Short mmCIF file of C-alpha atoms in Angstrom, two decimals:
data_model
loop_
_atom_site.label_atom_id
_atom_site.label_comp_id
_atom_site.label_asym_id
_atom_site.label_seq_id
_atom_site.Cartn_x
_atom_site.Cartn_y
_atom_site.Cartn_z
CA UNK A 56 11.64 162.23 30.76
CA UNK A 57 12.15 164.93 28.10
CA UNK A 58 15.67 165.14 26.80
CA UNK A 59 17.38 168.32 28.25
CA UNK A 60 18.27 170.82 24.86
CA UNK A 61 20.67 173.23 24.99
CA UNK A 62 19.95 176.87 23.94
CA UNK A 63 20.72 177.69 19.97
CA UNK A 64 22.67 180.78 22.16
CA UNK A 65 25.19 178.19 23.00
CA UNK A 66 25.44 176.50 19.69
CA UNK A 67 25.80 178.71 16.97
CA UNK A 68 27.73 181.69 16.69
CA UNK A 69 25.47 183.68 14.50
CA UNK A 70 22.56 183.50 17.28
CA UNK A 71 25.20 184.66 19.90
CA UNK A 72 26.08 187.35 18.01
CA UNK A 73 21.95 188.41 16.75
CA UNK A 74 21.94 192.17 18.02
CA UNK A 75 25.12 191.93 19.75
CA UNK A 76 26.31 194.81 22.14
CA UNK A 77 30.11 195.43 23.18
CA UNK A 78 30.24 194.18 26.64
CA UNK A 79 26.83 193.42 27.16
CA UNK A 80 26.36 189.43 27.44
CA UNK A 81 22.23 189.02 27.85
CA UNK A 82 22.39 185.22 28.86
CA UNK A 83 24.34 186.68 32.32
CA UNK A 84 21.14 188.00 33.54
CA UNK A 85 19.23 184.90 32.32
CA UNK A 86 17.31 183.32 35.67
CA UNK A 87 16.08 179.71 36.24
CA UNK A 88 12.46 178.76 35.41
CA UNK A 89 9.87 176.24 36.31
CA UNK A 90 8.27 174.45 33.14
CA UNK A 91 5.72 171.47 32.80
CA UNK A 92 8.79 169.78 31.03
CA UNK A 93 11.14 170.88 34.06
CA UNK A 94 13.60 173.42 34.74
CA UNK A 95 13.78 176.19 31.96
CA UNK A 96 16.30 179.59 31.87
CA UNK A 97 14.33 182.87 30.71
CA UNK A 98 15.26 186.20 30.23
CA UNK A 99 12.82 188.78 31.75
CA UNK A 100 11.20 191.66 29.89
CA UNK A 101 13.50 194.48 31.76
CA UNK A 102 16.60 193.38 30.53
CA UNK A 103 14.82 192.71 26.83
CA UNK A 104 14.22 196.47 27.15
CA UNK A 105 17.46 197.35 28.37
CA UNK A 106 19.22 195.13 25.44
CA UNK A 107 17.61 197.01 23.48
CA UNK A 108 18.17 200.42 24.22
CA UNK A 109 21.98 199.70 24.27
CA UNK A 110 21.69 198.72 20.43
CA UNK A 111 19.25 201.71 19.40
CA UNK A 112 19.17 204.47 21.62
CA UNK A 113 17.21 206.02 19.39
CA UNK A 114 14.26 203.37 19.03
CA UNK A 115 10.97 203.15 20.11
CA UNK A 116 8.68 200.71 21.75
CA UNK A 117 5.12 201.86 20.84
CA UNK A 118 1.75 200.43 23.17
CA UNK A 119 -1.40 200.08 21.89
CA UNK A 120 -4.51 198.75 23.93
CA UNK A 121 -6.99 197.39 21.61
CA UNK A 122 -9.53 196.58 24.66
CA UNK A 123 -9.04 197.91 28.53
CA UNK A 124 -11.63 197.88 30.85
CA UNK A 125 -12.54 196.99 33.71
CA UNK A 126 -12.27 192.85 32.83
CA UNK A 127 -9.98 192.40 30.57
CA UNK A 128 -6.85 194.19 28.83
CA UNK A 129 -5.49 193.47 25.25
CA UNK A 130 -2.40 195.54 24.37
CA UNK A 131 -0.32 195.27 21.39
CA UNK A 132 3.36 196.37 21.57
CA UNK A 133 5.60 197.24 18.29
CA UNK A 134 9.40 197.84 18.39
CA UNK A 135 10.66 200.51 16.40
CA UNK A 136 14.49 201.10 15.23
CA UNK A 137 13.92 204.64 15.62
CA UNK A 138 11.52 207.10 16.97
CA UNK A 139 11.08 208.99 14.11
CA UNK A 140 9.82 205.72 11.87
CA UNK A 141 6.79 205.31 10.09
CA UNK A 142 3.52 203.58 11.96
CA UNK A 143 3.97 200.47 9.72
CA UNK A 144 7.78 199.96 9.90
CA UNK A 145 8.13 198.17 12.84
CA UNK A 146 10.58 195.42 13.75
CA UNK A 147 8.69 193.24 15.94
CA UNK A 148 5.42 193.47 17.54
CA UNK A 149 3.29 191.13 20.13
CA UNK A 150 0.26 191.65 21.65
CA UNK A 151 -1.29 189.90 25.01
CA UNK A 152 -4.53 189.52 26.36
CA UNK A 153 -5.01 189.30 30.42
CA UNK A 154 -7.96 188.83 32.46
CA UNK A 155 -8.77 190.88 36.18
CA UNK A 156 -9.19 188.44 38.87
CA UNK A 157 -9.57 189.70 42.57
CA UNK A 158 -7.56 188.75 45.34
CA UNK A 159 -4.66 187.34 43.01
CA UNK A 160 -1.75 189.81 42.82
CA UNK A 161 -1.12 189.15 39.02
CA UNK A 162 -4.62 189.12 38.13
CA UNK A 163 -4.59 192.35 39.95
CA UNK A 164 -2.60 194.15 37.89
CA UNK A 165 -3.78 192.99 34.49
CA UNK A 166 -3.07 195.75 32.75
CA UNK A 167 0.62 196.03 33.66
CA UNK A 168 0.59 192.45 32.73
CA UNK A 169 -1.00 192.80 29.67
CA UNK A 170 1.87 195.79 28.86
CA UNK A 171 4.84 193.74 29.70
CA UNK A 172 3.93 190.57 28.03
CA UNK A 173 2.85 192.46 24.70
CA UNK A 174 6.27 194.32 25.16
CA UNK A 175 8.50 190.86 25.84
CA UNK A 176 7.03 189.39 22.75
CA UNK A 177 7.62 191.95 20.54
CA UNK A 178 11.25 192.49 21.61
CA UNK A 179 11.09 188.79 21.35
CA UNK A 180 10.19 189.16 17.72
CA UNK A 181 12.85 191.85 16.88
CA UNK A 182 15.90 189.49 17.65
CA UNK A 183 15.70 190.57 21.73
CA UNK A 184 14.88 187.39 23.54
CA UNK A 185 14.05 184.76 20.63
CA UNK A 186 17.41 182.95 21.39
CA UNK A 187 16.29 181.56 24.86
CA UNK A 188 13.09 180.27 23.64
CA UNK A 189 11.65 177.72 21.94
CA UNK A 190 8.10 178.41 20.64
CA UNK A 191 7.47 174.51 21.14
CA UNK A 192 8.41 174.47 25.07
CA UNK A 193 5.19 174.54 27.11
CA UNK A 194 3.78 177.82 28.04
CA UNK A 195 5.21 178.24 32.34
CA UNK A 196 2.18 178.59 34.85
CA UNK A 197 4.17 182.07 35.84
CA UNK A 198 1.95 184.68 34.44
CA UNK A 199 5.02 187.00 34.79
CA UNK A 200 6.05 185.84 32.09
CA UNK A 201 5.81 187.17 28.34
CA UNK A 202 6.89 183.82 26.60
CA UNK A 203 8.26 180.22 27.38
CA UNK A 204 11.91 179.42 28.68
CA UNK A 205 13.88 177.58 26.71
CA UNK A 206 14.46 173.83 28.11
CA UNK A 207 18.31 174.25 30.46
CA UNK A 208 20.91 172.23 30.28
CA UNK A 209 21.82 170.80 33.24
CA UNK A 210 25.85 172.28 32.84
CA UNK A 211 25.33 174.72 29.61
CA UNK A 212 28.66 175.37 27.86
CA UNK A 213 29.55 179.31 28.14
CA UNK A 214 28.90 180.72 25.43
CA UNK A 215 31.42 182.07 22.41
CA UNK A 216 32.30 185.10 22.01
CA UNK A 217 30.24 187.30 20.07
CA UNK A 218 32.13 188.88 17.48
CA UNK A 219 32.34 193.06 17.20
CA UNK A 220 32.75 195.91 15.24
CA UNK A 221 32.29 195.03 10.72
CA UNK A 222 31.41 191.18 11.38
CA UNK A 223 29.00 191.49 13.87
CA UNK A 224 26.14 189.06 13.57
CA UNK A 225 27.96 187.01 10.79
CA UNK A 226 29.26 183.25 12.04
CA UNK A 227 32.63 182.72 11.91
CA UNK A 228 33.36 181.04 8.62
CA UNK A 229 36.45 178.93 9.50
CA UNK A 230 33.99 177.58 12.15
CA UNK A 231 31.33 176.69 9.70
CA UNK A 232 34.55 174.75 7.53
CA UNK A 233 35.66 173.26 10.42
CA UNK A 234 32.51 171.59 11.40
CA UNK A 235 31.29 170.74 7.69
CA UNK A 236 34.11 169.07 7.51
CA UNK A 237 33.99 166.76 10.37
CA UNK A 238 30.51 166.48 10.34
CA UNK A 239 29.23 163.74 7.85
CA UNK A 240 26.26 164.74 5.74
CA UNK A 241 22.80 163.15 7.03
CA UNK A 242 21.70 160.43 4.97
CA UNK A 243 18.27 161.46 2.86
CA UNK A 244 15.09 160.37 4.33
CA UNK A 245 11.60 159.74 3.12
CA UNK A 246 9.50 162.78 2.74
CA UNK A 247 7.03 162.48 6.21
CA UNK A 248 3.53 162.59 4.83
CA UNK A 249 1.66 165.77 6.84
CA UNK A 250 0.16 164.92 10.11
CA UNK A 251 -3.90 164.97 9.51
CA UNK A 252 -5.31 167.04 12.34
CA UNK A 253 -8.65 165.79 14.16
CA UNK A 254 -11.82 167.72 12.83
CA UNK A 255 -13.37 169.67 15.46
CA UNK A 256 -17.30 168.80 16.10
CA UNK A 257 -19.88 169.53 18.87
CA UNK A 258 -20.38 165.94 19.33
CA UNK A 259 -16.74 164.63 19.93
CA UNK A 260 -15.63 164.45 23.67
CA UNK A 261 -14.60 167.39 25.85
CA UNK A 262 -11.40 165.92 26.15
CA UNK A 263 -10.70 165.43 22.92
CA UNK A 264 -11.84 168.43 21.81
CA UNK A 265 -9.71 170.45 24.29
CA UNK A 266 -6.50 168.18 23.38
CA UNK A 267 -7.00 169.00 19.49
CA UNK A 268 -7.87 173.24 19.87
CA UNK A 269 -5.78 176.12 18.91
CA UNK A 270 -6.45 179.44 19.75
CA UNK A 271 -7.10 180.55 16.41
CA UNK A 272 -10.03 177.90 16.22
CA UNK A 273 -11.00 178.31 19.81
CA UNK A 274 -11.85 181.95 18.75
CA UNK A 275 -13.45 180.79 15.56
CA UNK A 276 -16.00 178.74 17.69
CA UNK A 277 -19.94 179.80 16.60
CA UNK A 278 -21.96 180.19 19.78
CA UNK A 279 -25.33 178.14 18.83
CA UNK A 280 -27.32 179.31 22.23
CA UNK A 281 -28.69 182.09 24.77
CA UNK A 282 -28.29 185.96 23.81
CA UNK A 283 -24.79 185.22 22.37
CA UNK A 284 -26.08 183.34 19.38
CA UNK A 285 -24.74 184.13 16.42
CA UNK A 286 -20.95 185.33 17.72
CA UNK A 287 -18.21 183.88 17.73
CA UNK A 288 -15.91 182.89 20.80
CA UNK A 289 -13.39 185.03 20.01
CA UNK A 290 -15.81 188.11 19.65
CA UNK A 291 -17.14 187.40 23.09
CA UNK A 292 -13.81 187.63 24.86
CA UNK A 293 -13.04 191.07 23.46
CA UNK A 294 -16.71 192.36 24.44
CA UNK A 295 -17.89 190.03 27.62
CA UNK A 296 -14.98 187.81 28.42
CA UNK A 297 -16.55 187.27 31.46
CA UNK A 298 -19.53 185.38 30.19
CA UNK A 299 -16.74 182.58 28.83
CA UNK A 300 -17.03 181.18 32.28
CA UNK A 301 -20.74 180.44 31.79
CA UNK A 302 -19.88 178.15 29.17
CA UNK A 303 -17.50 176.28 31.20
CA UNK A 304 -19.38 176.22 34.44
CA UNK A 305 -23.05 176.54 33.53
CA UNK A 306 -23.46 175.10 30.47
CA UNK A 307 -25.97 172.06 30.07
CA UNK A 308 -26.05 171.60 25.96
CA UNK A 309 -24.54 168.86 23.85
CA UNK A 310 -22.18 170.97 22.07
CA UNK A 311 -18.86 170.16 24.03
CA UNK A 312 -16.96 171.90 21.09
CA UNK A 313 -18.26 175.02 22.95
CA UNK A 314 -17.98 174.24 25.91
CA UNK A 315 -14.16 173.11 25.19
CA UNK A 316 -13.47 176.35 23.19
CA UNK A 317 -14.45 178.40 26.14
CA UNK A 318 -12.45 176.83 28.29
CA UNK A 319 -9.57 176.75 26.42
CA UNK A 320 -9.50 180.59 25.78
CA UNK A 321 -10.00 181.43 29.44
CA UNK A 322 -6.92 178.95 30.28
CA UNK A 323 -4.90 180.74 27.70
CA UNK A 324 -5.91 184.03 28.90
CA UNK A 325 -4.18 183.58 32.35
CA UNK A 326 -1.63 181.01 30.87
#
């Protein structure tokens, strides 16, 4: 069993007080996830949005749909600190792909999906939600959501106060004394020589292959067969993500590299 981590919102003061509003305390409207590593606590995209607006009323939050039809949506959302900002000075931005699939209320509604993932990361990304997750908790099976929870504690501490007006989003330094002080310095280590990664070929297992893919070199994938030879993976899903299934389902080469590739883009698509 994973050990349970607590939230860097609950231990350290600087995170706490990351875009802090007077009277506004995000982690109250925090809910209770499920993860594949257990229970997780997430903040949803509506009260990202409304964090934000309390701490620029002026700012922006800027959509742009790089592919909408009537398969697939890919929007990209930026955060602006004003509305009056250049197109390139941006804060934050995400974007988020989503797939239509009939007869499943989230696949449904795609393109709303699409929208408020793209916008959760992004606020994510400007300091709005990046303090209740941890980019290295798995992904939650609720496509409602823009990002993963952060692992809960099973009795989280409340969190300290977040500091106002001229030292806002500064850590108390008689705190960071204090705990230097009782806190003995970690004895050196040896340097970790860098984990080799597996190369990816078309002969190596499914399994394996799957296990070892990113979606950077899921998309990278060269399509060696049928009409789509030539393209890449990643070119297919913005044009025919449809056809991805084929390669999953239908397929009959040797090239399980493909195959895997596929597979793992259409999982991460409705991830």
């Amino acid at each position: 069993m994973n050990a349970i981590r607590t939230p860097m919102y609950d231990e350290n003061a600087a995170v706490a007080a990351l875009n802090h509003v007077e009277g506004f305390d995000p982690k109250q409207y925090m809910r209770t996830t499920s993860t594949e590593e257990g229970q997780g606590l997430y903040l949803d995209v509506k009260y990202r949005k409304l964090w934000f607006r309390l701490a620029h009323p002026l700012g922006k939050i800027k959509k742009i749909f790089h592919a909408l039809n009537a398969e697939v949506a890919i929007c990209e959302a930026r955060v602006y600190l004003n509305k009056d900002d250049p197109e390139d000075q941006y804060i934050g931005s995400g974007t988020a792909q989503r797939f239509f699939k009939a007869g499943d209320k989230f696949g449904e509604s795609y393109v709303e999906s699409a929208e408020t993932a793209a916008v959760g990361r992004a606020l994510a990304e400007a300091g709005f939600g990046s303090q209740f997750s941890d980019c290295d908790v798995t992904e939650p099976a609720d496509t409602t959501l823009a990002d993963a929870p952060v692992a809960a504690a099973a009795s989280a501490p409340a969190a300290s106060p977040a500091p106002a007006g001229p030292m806002a989003g500064r850590a108390t330094p008689t705190a960071a004394v204090s705990t230097a002080r009782r806190t003995p310095a970690p004895a050196p280590t040896a340097a970790t020589p860098p984990v080799q990664e597996p190369a990816l070929t078309p002969g190596m297992p499914f399994e394996q292959a799957y296990a070892a893919m990113t979606l950077d070199k899921a998309k990278a994938v060269l399509i060696d067969c049928g009409c789509y030879r030539g393209q890449t993976l990643g070119q297919l899903a913005l044009t025919k993500p449809a056809s991805l299934h084929w390669y999953v389902d239908s397929y009959k080469g040797n090239n399980n590299l493909l195959r895997a590739a596929a597979k793992y883009l259409l999982d991460r698509a409705v991830a």
